mmCIF file of C-alpha atoms in Angstrom:
data_model
loop_
_atom_site.group_PDB
_atom_site.id
_atom_site.type_symbol
_atom_site.label_atom_id
_atom_site.label_comp_id
_atom_site.label_asym_id
_atom_site.label_seq_id
_atom_site.Cartn_x
_atom_site.Cartn_y
_atom_site.Cartn_z
ATOM 1 C CA MET T 1 0.000 0.000 0.000
ATOM 2 C CA ASN T 2 0.919 3.645 -0.438
ATOM 3 C CA ILE T 3 0.952 5.443 2.909
ATOM 4 C CA LEU T 4 0.936 9.217 3.429
ATOM 5 C CA ILE T 5 2.269 10.344 6.811
ATOM 6 C CA THR T 6 1.734 14.012 7.611
ATOM 7 C CA GLY T 7 4.333 15.226 10.069
ATOM 8 C CA GLY T 8 6.316 12.206 8.948
ATOM 9 C CA SER T 9 9.705 13.707 9.758
ATOM 10 C CA GLY T 10 8.696 14.468 13.348
ATOM 11 C CA PHE T 11 9.394 12.419 16.454
ATOM 12 C CA ILE T 12 6.639 9.837 15.981
ATOM 13 C CA GLY T 13 6.427 10.205 12.207
ATOM 14 C CA SER T 14 10.077 9.451 11.454
ATOM 15 C CA ALA T 15 10.068 6.323 13.631
ATOM 16 C CA LEU T 16 6.818 5.191 12.003
ATOM 17 C CA SER T 17 8.205 5.851 8.513
ATOM 18 C CA ILE T 18 11.153 3.525 9.165
ATOM 19 C CA LYS T 19 8.905 0.766 10.512
ATOM 20 C CA LEU T 20 6.551 0.940 7.535
ATOM 21 C CA ILE T 21 9.439 0.899 5.063
ATOM 22 C CA GLN T 22 10.759 -2.222 6.776
ATOM 23 C CA HIS T 23 7.337 -3.817 6.180
ATOM 24 C CA ASN T 24 7.488 -2.935 2.475
ATOM 25 C CA PHE T 25 5.012 -0.063 2.485
ATOM 26 C CA LYS T 26 5.679 2.838 0.139
ATOM 27 C CA VAL T 27 5.805 5.955 2.307
ATOM 28 C CA THR T 28 5.217 9.582 1.360
ATOM 29 C CA VAL T 29 5.861 12.283 3.954
ATOM 30 C CA LEU T 30 4.256 15.726 4.012
ATOM 31 C CA ASP T 31 6.056 17.946 6.521
ATOM 32 C CA ASN T 32 6.928 21.637 6.872
ATOM 33 C CA LEU T 33 10.128 20.952 8.887
ATOM 34 C CA SER T 34 9.077 23.346 11.656
ATOM 35 C CA PRO T 35 12.089 25.024 13.346
ATOM 36 C CA GLN T 36 10.408 24.582 16.745
ATOM 37 C CA ILE T 37 10.781 20.828 16.257
ATOM 38 C CA HIS T 38 13.809 20.529 13.964
ATOM 39 C CA GLY T 39 15.908 23.523 15.028
ATOM 40 C CA ASN T 40 17.221 26.417 12.953
ATOM 41 C CA ASN T 41 18.725 24.130 10.297
ATOM 42 C CA PRO T 42 15.849 21.675 9.898
ATOM 43 C CA GLU T 43 17.236 19.919 6.828
ATOM 44 C CA ASN T 44 20.222 18.874 8.959
ATOM 45 C CA SER T 45 18.114 17.638 11.853
ATOM 46 C CA GLU T 46 18.522 14.045 12.988
ATOM 47 C CA LEU T 47 14.824 13.333 12.501
ATOM 48 C CA TYR T 48 14.783 14.523 8.906
ATOM 49 C CA LEU T 49 18.076 12.806 8.006
ATOM 50 C CA LYS T 50 16.643 9.584 9.419
ATOM 51 C CA ILE T 51 14.087 9.419 6.576
ATOM 52 C CA LYS T 52 15.830 11.401 3.849
ATOM 53 C CA ASP T 53 16.041 9.443 0.579
ATOM 54 C CA LYS T 54 14.007 6.606 2.119
ATOM 55 C CA VAL T 55 10.589 8.181 1.563
ATOM 56 C CA THR T 56 8.989 10.436 -1.015
ATOM 57 C CA PHE T 57 9.352 13.748 0.805
ATOM 58 C CA ILE T 58 7.128 16.747 0.162
ATOM 59 C CA LYS T 59 8.017 19.900 2.036
ATOM 60 C CA GLY T 60 4.647 21.502 2.469
ATOM 61 C CA ASP T 61 2.031 22.865 4.820
ATOM 62 C CA VAL T 62 -1.197 21.118 5.818
ATOM 63 C CA ARG T 63 -2.918 24.507 5.512
ATOM 64 C CA ASN T 64 -2.149 24.586 1.778
ATOM 65 C CA ILE T 65 -4.587 22.649 -0.422
ATOM 66 C CA ASP T 66 -2.078 22.414 -3.271
ATOM 67 C CA ASP T 67 0.352 20.603 -0.986
ATOM 68 C CA TRP T 68 -2.448 18.216 -0.029
ATOM 69 C CA LYS T 69 -3.339 17.558 -3.665
ATOM 70 C CA GLU T 70 0.247 16.621 -4.451
ATOM 71 C CA ALA T 71 0.627 14.476 -1.343
ATOM 72 C CA LEU T 72 -2.694 12.611 -1.711
ATOM 73 C CA LEU T 73 -2.011 11.370 -5.238
ATOM 74 C CA ASN T 74 -2.384 7.542 -5.304
ATOM 75 C CA GLN T 75 -2.352 7.216 -1.494
ATOM 76 C CA ASP T 76 -4.235 4.308 0.095
ATOM 77 C CA VAL T 77 -3.947 5.414 3.737
ATOM 78 C CA ILE T 78 -3.465 8.771 5.465
ATOM 79 C CA ILE T 79 -1.769 8.775 8.872
ATOM 80 C CA HIS T 80 -2.333 12.314 10.102
ATOM 81 C CA LEU T 81 0.273 13.233 12.712
ATOM 82 C CA ALA T 82 1.014 16.839 11.700
ATOM 83 C CA ALA T 83 -0.035 19.225 14.459
ATOM 84 C CA GLU T 84 1.098 22.040 16.670
ATOM 85 C CA THR T 85 1.680 20.548 20.121
ATOM 86 C CA GLY T 86 1.994 21.975 23.613
ATOM 87 C CA THR T 87 -0.890 22.740 25.919
ATOM 88 C CA GLY T 88 0.584 25.844 27.544
ATOM 89 C CA GLN T 89 1.690 27.525 24.339
ATOM 90 C CA SER T 90 -1.692 26.825 22.760
ATOM 91 C CA MET T 91 -3.384 29.134 25.257
ATOM 92 C CA TYR T 92 -1.773 32.247 23.789
ATOM 93 C CA GLU T 93 -0.987 31.158 20.218
ATOM 94 C CA ILE T 94 -4.609 30.298 19.626
ATOM 95 C CA GLU T 95 -4.929 31.189 15.959
ATOM 96 C CA ARG T 96 -1.862 29.152 14.966
ATOM 97 C CA TYR T 97 -2.985 26.051 16.827
ATOM 98 C CA VAL T 98 -6.517 26.211 15.440
ATOM 99 C CA ASP T 99 -5.265 27.010 11.947
ATOM 100 C CA VAL T 100 -2.794 24.122 11.740
ATOM 101 C CA ASN T 101 -4.693 21.479 13.669
ATOM 102 C CA THR T 102 -8.301 22.194 12.700
ATOM 103 C CA LYS T 103 -8.044 23.815 9.288
ATOM 104 C CA GLY T 104 -5.282 21.423 8.212
ATOM 105 C CA THR T 105 -7.518 18.462 9.005
ATOM 106 C CA ALA T 106 -10.612 20.004 7.447
ATOM 107 C CA LEU T 107 -8.761 20.686 4.183
ATOM 108 C CA PHE T 108 -7.847 17.102 3.393
ATOM 109 C CA LEU T 109 -11.216 15.757 4.547
ATOM 110 C CA ASP T 110 -12.991 18.243 2.292
ATOM 111 C CA TYR T 111 -10.790 17.146 -0.600
ATOM 112 C CA ILE T 112 -11.316 13.394 -0.197
ATOM 113 C CA ALA T 113 -15.059 13.964 0.353
ATOM 114 C CA ASN T 114 -15.415 15.839 -2.926
ATOM 115 C CA ASN T 115 -12.902 14.114 -5.201
ATOM 116 C CA ASN T 116 -12.122 10.591 -6.341
ATOM 117 C CA THR T 117 -9.078 9.318 -4.450
ATOM 118 C CA ASN T 118 -7.601 5.930 -3.537
ATOM 119 C CA VAL T 119 -7.880 6.631 0.200
ATOM 120 C CA LYS T 120 -9.342 3.678 2.096
ATOM 121 C CA LYS T 121 -8.356 4.505 5.684
ATOM 122 C CA VAL T 122 -7.424 7.502 7.821
ATOM 123 C CA ILE T 123 -5.592 7.203 11.143
ATOM 124 C CA ILE T 124 -5.649 10.325 13.294
ATOM 125 C CA ALA T 125 -3.266 11.059 16.165
ATOM 126 C CA SER T 126 -5.597 12.146 18.937
ATOM 127 C CA SER T 127 -4.517 12.909 22.495
ATOM 128 C CA ARG T 128 -5.203 12.289 26.157
ATOM 129 C CA SER T 129 -5.635 16.076 26.365
ATOM 130 C CA ILE T 130 -9.209 15.680 25.094
ATOM 131 C CA TYR T 131 -10.127 14.271 28.526
ATOM 132 C CA GLY T 132 -8.865 17.324 30.418
ATOM 133 C CA GLU T 133 -8.452 16.125 33.967
ATOM 134 C CA GLY T 134 -8.757 12.365 34.069
ATOM 135 C CA ARG T 135 -11.332 10.231 35.818
ATOM 136 C CA TYR T 136 -11.717 10.254 39.593
ATOM 137 C CA ILE T 137 -13.880 8.562 42.209
ATOM 138 C CA ASP T 138 -15.284 9.814 45.512
ATOM 139 C CA SER T 139 -15.727 7.980 48.818
ATOM 140 C CA ASN T 140 -19.229 6.889 47.774
ATOM 141 C CA GLY T 141 -18.021 5.222 44.586
ATOM 142 C CA ASN T 142 -19.267 7.954 42.239
ATOM 143 C CA TYR T 143 -17.139 8.907 39.225
ATOM 144 C CA HIS T 144 -16.155 12.510 38.586
ATOM 145 C CA PHE T 145 -14.537 14.347 35.684
ATOM 146 C CA PRO T 146 -13.286 17.553 37.322
ATOM 147 C CA GLU T 147 -13.054 20.882 35.581
ATOM 148 C CA SER T 148 -9.804 22.843 35.537
ATOM 149 C CA ARG T 149 -8.460 23.618 39.002
ATOM 150 C CA LYS T 150 -9.021 27.161 40.216
ATOM 151 C CA ASP T 151 -6.246 29.671 40.904
ATOM 152 C CA SER T 152 -7.585 30.254 44.427
ATOM 153 C CA GLN T 153 -7.322 26.521 45.187
ATOM 154 C CA MET T 154 -3.775 26.269 43.776
ATOM 155 C CA GLN T 155 -2.609 29.296 45.798
ATOM 156 C CA GLN T 156 -3.520 27.327 48.936
ATOM 157 C CA LYS T 157 -1.432 24.378 47.642
ATOM 158 C CA ARG T 158 -4.564 22.248 47.337
ATOM 159 C CA PHE T 159 -3.454 20.615 44.135
ATOM 160 C CA GLU T 160 -5.647 17.514 44.007
ATOM 161 C CA PRO T 161 -9.067 17.814 42.323
ATOM 162 C CA GLU T 162 -11.917 18.181 44.815
ATOM 163 C CA TRP T 163 -15.660 17.696 44.934
ATOM 164 C CA ASN T 164 -17.762 19.354 47.640
ATOM 165 C CA GLY T 165 -14.685 19.690 49.831
ATOM 166 C CA GLU T 166 -13.585 16.081 49.388
ATOM 167 C CA THR T 167 -10.267 15.199 47.774
ATOM 168 C CA LEU T 168 -10.998 12.809 44.918
ATOM 169 C CA LYS T 169 -9.132 9.564 44.180
ATOM 170 C CA LEU T 170 -7.555 9.078 40.758
ATOM 171 C CA VAL T 171 -8.607 6.106 38.593
ATOM 172 C CA ALA T 172 -7.749 5.153 34.995
ATOM 173 C CA THR T 173 -9.461 7.073 32.182
ATOM 174 C CA ASP T 174 -11.283 4.853 29.697
ATOM 175 C CA GLU T 175 -12.577 5.738 26.224
ATOM 176 C CA ASN T 176 -16.101 6.343 27.541
ATOM 177 C CA SER T 177 -14.896 9.015 29.949
ATOM 178 C CA LYS T 178 -16.124 12.571 29.584
ATOM 179 C CA ILE T 179 -14.530 14.559 26.774
ATOM 180 C CA HIS T 180 -13.813 18.018 28.175
ATOM 181 C CA PRO T 181 -10.480 19.487 27.086
ATOM 182 C CA ILE T 182 -9.174 22.390 29.137
ATOM 183 C CA SER T 183 -6.633 23.767 26.640
ATOM 184 C CA VAL T 184 -6.823 25.080 23.092
ATOM 185 C CA TYR T 185 -4.552 22.212 22.075
ATOM 186 C CA GLY T 186 -6.957 19.700 23.624
ATOM 187 C CA ILE T 187 -9.923 21.330 21.888
ATOM 188 C CA THR T 188 -8.194 21.085 18.504
ATOM 189 C CA LYS T 189 -7.368 17.403 19.070
ATOM 190 C CA GLN T 190 -10.996 16.707 19.973
ATOM 191 C CA VAL T 191 -12.127 18.476 16.802
ATOM 192 C CA GLN T 192 -9.572 16.597 14.693
ATOM 193 C CA GLU T 193 -10.757 13.245 16.039
ATOM 194 C CA GLN T 194 -14.448 14.002 15.599
ATOM 195 C CA LEU T 195 -13.963 15.451 12.122
ATOM 196 C CA VAL T 196 -12.074 12.367 10.942
ATOM 197 C CA LEU T 197 -14.439 9.811 12.479
ATOM 198 C CA ASN T 198 -17.586 11.570 11.288
ATOM 199 C CA VAL T 199 -16.533 12.552 7.785
ATOM 200 C CA CYS T 200 -14.866 9.236 6.999
ATOM 201 C CA LYS T 201 -17.939 7.330 8.151
ATOM 202 C CA SER T 202 -20.158 9.442 5.912
ATOM 203 C CA ILE T 203 -18.053 8.776 2.794
ATOM 204 C CA GLY T 204 -17.362 5.090 3.442
ATOM 205 C CA ILE T 205 -13.700 5.328 4.469
ATOM 206 C CA ALA T 206 -12.366 3.500 7.529
ATOM 207 C CA ALA T 207 -10.995 5.686 10.342
ATOM 208 C CA VAL T 208 -9.125 5.053 13.577
ATOM 209 C CA ALA T 209 -8.366 7.565 16.362
ATOM 210 C CA LEU T 210 -5.450 6.878 18.686
ATOM 211 C CA ARG T 211 -5.488 8.890 21.899
ATOM 212 C CA PHE T 212 -1.810 9.079 22.822
ATOM 213 C CA GLN T 213 -0.681 9.678 26.375
ATOM 214 C CA ASN T 214 2.729 11.340 26.946
ATOM 215 C CA VAL T 215 4.963 9.949 24.208
ATOM 216 C CA TYR T 216 8.715 9.923 24.889
ATOM 217 C CA GLY T 217 11.938 8.256 23.835
ATOM 218 C CA PRO T 218 15.006 8.621 21.605
ATOM 219 C CA GLY T 219 14.368 11.144 18.867
ATOM 220 C CA GLN T 220 12.102 13.515 20.746
ATOM 221 C CA SER T 221 12.905 17.205 20.530
ATOM 222 C CA LEU T 222 15.592 18.375 22.931
ATOM 223 C CA THR T 223 15.074 22.024 22.002
ATOM 224 C CA ASN T 224 11.311 22.474 22.242
ATOM 225 C CA PRO T 225 10.515 23.731 25.777
ATOM 226 C CA TYR T 226 6.760 23.435 25.244
ATOM 227 C CA THR T 227 6.431 19.680 24.776
ATOM 228 C CA GLY T 228 7.906 17.673 27.575
ATOM 229 C CA ILE T 229 9.592 17.685 30.952
ATOM 230 C CA LEU T 230 12.013 14.907 29.999
ATOM 231 C CA SER T 231 14.024 17.118 27.660
ATOM 232 C CA VAL T 232 13.861 20.052 30.074
ATOM 233 C CA PHE T 233 14.964 17.948 33.054
ATOM 234 C CA SER T 234 17.736 16.289 31.036
ATOM 235 C CA ASN T 235 19.071 19.659 29.956
ATOM 236 C CA LEU T 236 19.089 20.950 33.516
ATOM 237 C CA ILE T 237 20.733 17.801 34.927
ATOM 238 C CA LEU T 238 23.489 17.701 32.312
ATOM 239 C CA ASN T 239 24.182 21.401 32.901
ATOM 240 C CA ARG T 240 24.184 20.674 36.647
ATOM 241 C CA LYS T 241 21.394 23.142 37.309
ATOM 242 C CA ALA T 242 18.636 22.791 39.878
ATOM 243 C CA ILE T 243 15.307 21.285 38.825
ATOM 244 C CA ASN T 244 12.239 23.314 39.717
ATOM 245 C CA ILE T 245 9.447 20.824 40.451
ATOM 246 C CA PHE T 246 6.047 22.452 40.065
ATOM 247 C CA GLU T 247 3.182 21.984 42.533
ATOM 248 C CA ASP T 248 4.236 19.289 45.045
ATOM 249 C CA GLY T 249 5.890 16.935 42.563
ATOM 250 C CA LEU T 250 3.129 14.355 42.885
ATOM 251 C CA GLU T 251 1.310 15.347 39.703
ATOM 252 C CA SER T 252 1.467 12.374 37.347
ATOM 253 C CA ARG T 253 1.384 11.373 33.700
ATOM 254 C CA ASP T 254 1.239 8.155 31.706
ATOM 255 C CA PHE T 255 4.556 8.037 29.820
ATOM 256 C CA VAL T 256 4.367 5.734 26.789
ATOM 257 C CA TYR T 257 7.500 4.758 24.873
ATOM 258 C CA ILE T 258 7.951 5.672 21.211
ATOM 259 C CA ASP T 259 8.321 2.061 19.990
ATOM 260 C CA ASP T 260 5.030 1.109 21.624
ATOM 261 C CA VAL T 261 3.288 4.109 20.058
ATOM 262 C CA VAL T 262 4.616 3.256 16.602
ATOM 263 C CA ASN T 263 3.430 -0.320 17.042
ATOM 264 C CA SER T 264 -0.065 0.894 17.954
ATOM 265 C CA ILE T 265 -0.240 2.849 14.696
ATOM 266 C CA TYR T 266 1.020 -0.130 12.711
ATOM 267 C CA LEU T 267 -1.628 -2.402 14.243
ATOM 268 C CA ALA T 268 -4.339 0.195 13.551
ATOM 269 C CA LEU T 269 -3.157 0.237 9.945
ATOM 270 C CA ILE T 270 -3.293 -3.517 9.340
ATOM 271 C CA ASN T 271 -6.190 -4.452 11.625
ATOM 272 C CA ASP T 272 -9.690 -3.936 10.215
ATOM 273 C CA GLY T 273 -11.082 -4.691 13.673
ATOM 274 C CA ALA T 274 -9.847 -1.259 14.740
ATOM 275 C CA ASN T 275 -11.849 0.581 12.109
ATOM 276 C CA ASN T 276 -14.172 3.409 13.172
ATOM 277 C CA GLU T 277 -13.043 3.248 16.800
ATOM 278 C CA SER T 278 -11.074 5.391 19.270
ATOM 279 C CA PHE T 279 -8.366 3.866 21.457
ATOM 280 C CA ASN T 280 -6.272 4.993 24.404
ATOM 281 C CA VAL T 281 -2.547 4.418 23.904
ATOM 282 C CA GLY T 282 -0.586 4.456 27.156
ATOM 283 C CA THR T 283 0.947 2.120 29.716
ATOM 284 C CA GLY T 284 -1.904 2.218 32.193
ATOM 285 C CA VAL T 285 0.591 3.287 34.882
ATOM 286 C CA PRO T 286 0.870 6.820 36.315
ATOM 287 C CA THR T 287 4.361 8.182 37.061
ATOM 288 C CA THR T 288 4.878 11.314 39.139
ATOM 289 C CA VAL T 289 7.032 14.225 38.025
ATOM 290 C CA LEU T 290 9.231 13.738 41.100
ATOM 291 C CA GLU T 291 9.786 10.089 40.148
ATOM 292 C CA VAL T 292 10.830 11.151 36.640
ATOM 293 C CA ALA T 293 13.356 13.654 38.017
ATOM 294 C CA THR T 294 14.805 10.998 40.353
ATOM 295 C CA ILE T 295 15.068 8.293 37.663
ATOM 296 C CA LEU T 296 16.736 10.656 35.183
ATOM 297 C CA GLN T 297 19.368 11.721 37.699
ATOM 298 C CA LYS T 298 20.216 8.065 38.315
ATOM 299 C CA CYS T 299 20.378 7.431 34.558
ATOM 300 C CA TYR T 300 22.858 10.271 34.054
ATOM 301 C CA GLY T 301 24.766 9.583 37.270
ATOM 302 C CA ILE T 302 24.432 13.242 38.210
ATOM 303 C CA GLU T 303 22.656 14.563 41.284
ATOM 304 C CA VAL T 304 21.326 18.114 41.204
ATOM 305 C CA PRO T 305 19.220 20.094 43.682
ATOM 306 C CA THR T 306 15.551 19.253 43.282
ATOM 307 C CA VAL T 307 13.409 22.136 44.459
ATOM 308 C CA ILE T 308 9.722 21.476 45.038
ATOM 309 C CA SER T 309 8.697 25.075 44.591
ATOM 310 C CA GLY T 310 4.912 25.069 44.608
ATOM 311 C CA ASN T 311 4.945 27.014 41.327
ATOM 312 C CA TYR T 312 2.073 26.085 39.057
ATOM 313 C CA ARG T 313 0.693 26.744 35.597
ATOM 314 C CA LEU T 314 -2.967 27.537 35.183
ATOM 315 C CA GLY T 315 -4.553 25.035 32.816
ATOM 316 C CA ASP T 316 -2.214 22.177 33.712
ATOM 317 C CA ILE T 317 -3.970 18.962 34.590
ATOM 318 C CA ARG T 318 -3.109 17.187 37.833
ATOM 319 C CA HIS T 319 -3.265 13.585 36.637
ATOM 320 C CA ASN T 320 -4.256 11.397 33.726
ATOM 321 C CA TYR T 321 -3.458 7.781 32.989
ATOM 322 C CA ALA T 322 -5.058 5.440 30.514
ATOM 323 C CA ASP T 323 -7.286 2.433 30.813
ATOM 324 C CA ILE T 324 -5.850 0.366 27.950
ATOM 325 C CA SER T 325 -8.129 -2.673 28.142
ATOM 326 C CA LYS T 326 -9.906 -1.772 24.875
ATOM 327 C CA ILE T 327 -6.786 -1.612 22.707
ATOM 328 C CA LYS T 328 -5.477 -4.805 24.305
ATOM 329 C CA THR T 329 -8.697 -6.625 23.436
ATOM 330 C CA LYS T 330 -9.462 -5.235 19.981
ATOM 331 C CA MET T 331 -5.967 -4.758 18.578
ATOM 332 C CA ASN T 332 -3.899 -7.193 20.655
ATOM 333 C CA TRP T 333 -1.597 -4.298 21.589
ATOM 334 C CA THR T 334 0.295 -4.117 24.856
ATOM 335 C CA PRO T 335 3.098 -1.732 25.864
ATOM 336 C CA LYS T 336 6.447 -3.517 25.979
ATOM 337 C CA THR T 337 8.632 -0.855 27.628
ATOM 338 C CA ASN T 338 8.193 0.296 31.225
ATOM 339 C CA VAL T 339 9.121 3.829 32.230
ATOM 340 C CA LYS T 340 12.415 2.883 33.938
ATOM 341 C CA THR T 341 13.724 1.041 30.871
ATOM 342 C CA GLY T 342 12.368 3.709 28.563
ATOM 343 C CA LEU T 343 14.093 6.512 30.472
ATOM 344 C CA GLU T 344 17.347 4.535 30.457
ATOM 345 C CA ASN T 345 17.098 4.234 26.673
ATOM 346 C CA PHE T 346 16.188 7.899 26.356
ATOM 347 C CA SER T 347 19.090 9.089 28.528
ATOM 348 C CA LYS T 348 21.625 6.974 26.592
ATOM 349 C CA TRP T 349 20.403 8.594 23.401
ATOM 350 C CA VAL T 350 20.577 12.085 24.928
ATOM 351 C CA LEU T 351 24.222 11.472 25.874
ATOM 352 C CA SER T 352 24.986 10.685 22.228
ATOM 353 C CA GLN T 353 23.626 14.079 21.147
ATOM 354 C CA LYS T 354 25.183 17.503 21.170
ATOM 355 C CA LEU T 355 23.517 19.195 24.112
ATOM 356 C CA PRO T 356 21.349 21.944 22.594
ATOM 357 C CA GLU T 357 20.375 25.262 24.040
ATOM 358 C CA ILE T 358 16.819 25.140 25.320
ATOM 359 C CA GLU T 359 14.691 28.238 25.837
ATOM 360 C CA TYR T 360 12.943 26.878 28.906
ATOM 361 C CA GLU T 361 13.161 30.062 30.957
ATOM 362 C CA LYS T 362 11.848 32.024 27.994
ATOM 363 C CA SER T 363 8.815 29.735 27.759
ATOM 364 C CA LEU T 364 8.084 30.241 31.480
ATOM 365 C CA SER T 365 8.534 33.991 31.080
ATOM 366 C CA GLU T 366 6.009 33.977 28.234
ATOM 367 C CA MET T 367 3.495 32.151 30.416
ATOM 368 C CA LYS T 368 4.168 34.443 33.369
ATOM 369 C CA ASP T 369 3.566 37.503 31.178
ATOM 370 C CA LYS T 370 0.201 35.989 30.204
ATOM 371 C CA GLY T 371 -0.680 35.433 33.894
ATOM 372 C CA MET T 372 -0.585 31.635 33.515
ATOM 373 C CA PHE T 373 2.566 30.768 35.505
ATOM 374 C CA LYS T 374 2.611 31.465 39.245
#
């Protein structure tokens, strides 16, 4: 089959491209080589060089219909990964996030709905951000899907979601949980997923939505301060600078390794039983930010001051981890890499790289100027 991967020279896309080539798929990549992801010399970036001359590469923009027309020629499957990412940044670069993520998706759907193409399946990279805060339970056994935590609550260092004065207990988020994104990024991912599932169903094309948790591993951006604490923490540790842990350090995420994510996409591609469904892709295990900082320091063999500052960012979720029973049952997918092994692999890769300059403080300053970092 002919496979089009948008964002195919990015972190997930480049790894997926290599896997599909190894399985004898013909891969076309549509990517704009964004400097925020690839650095100031994107055509020399490791991610791009990884796929160069191995795929049909189209440098283009998902907001440009002519680029879509060129990329869609003779394609059997679209794997739509191209997107602006980063929940915090999305709250003040609203037009860009909506333009790329929503308009970019609408353009190709409009084209395949109104023209004869070979497209038989669309796989959309959705996100755990569509759930906002995850799923919780109270002392009476009732489930809750809390709204964004209030500034007044955070100022008092009451970081856990509450209901009528009671601190709620975290449980895994399943695919039937309430969809209520609390960031512009999350809203655009919800719209992307619903557009793809609804339009494809109406025109008789199979569609699969994969709701990724926090994807990490070798190849992720070490320069983008908006998309991950692992790169930020690694940079600080290797420069022997103190780590500022927000809130109380017990906020948690479900970190899912790049190889497992790529395998989930591959199974969605070849498995008709996945068609017209949405699936969580995670490990099903929450890991706290403090645990991540501790593991990374052990991986690098460097100990730095770890300051639990109580700083917080408005709009950040407290917790979210996936119930992955559906994808296990319907796609026979299970994560193979636990967070300790994954972080060991990640840190070894980081040590093989030239340590880049990261504009982390600038990103916090931007958020502070917008009244979102306190």
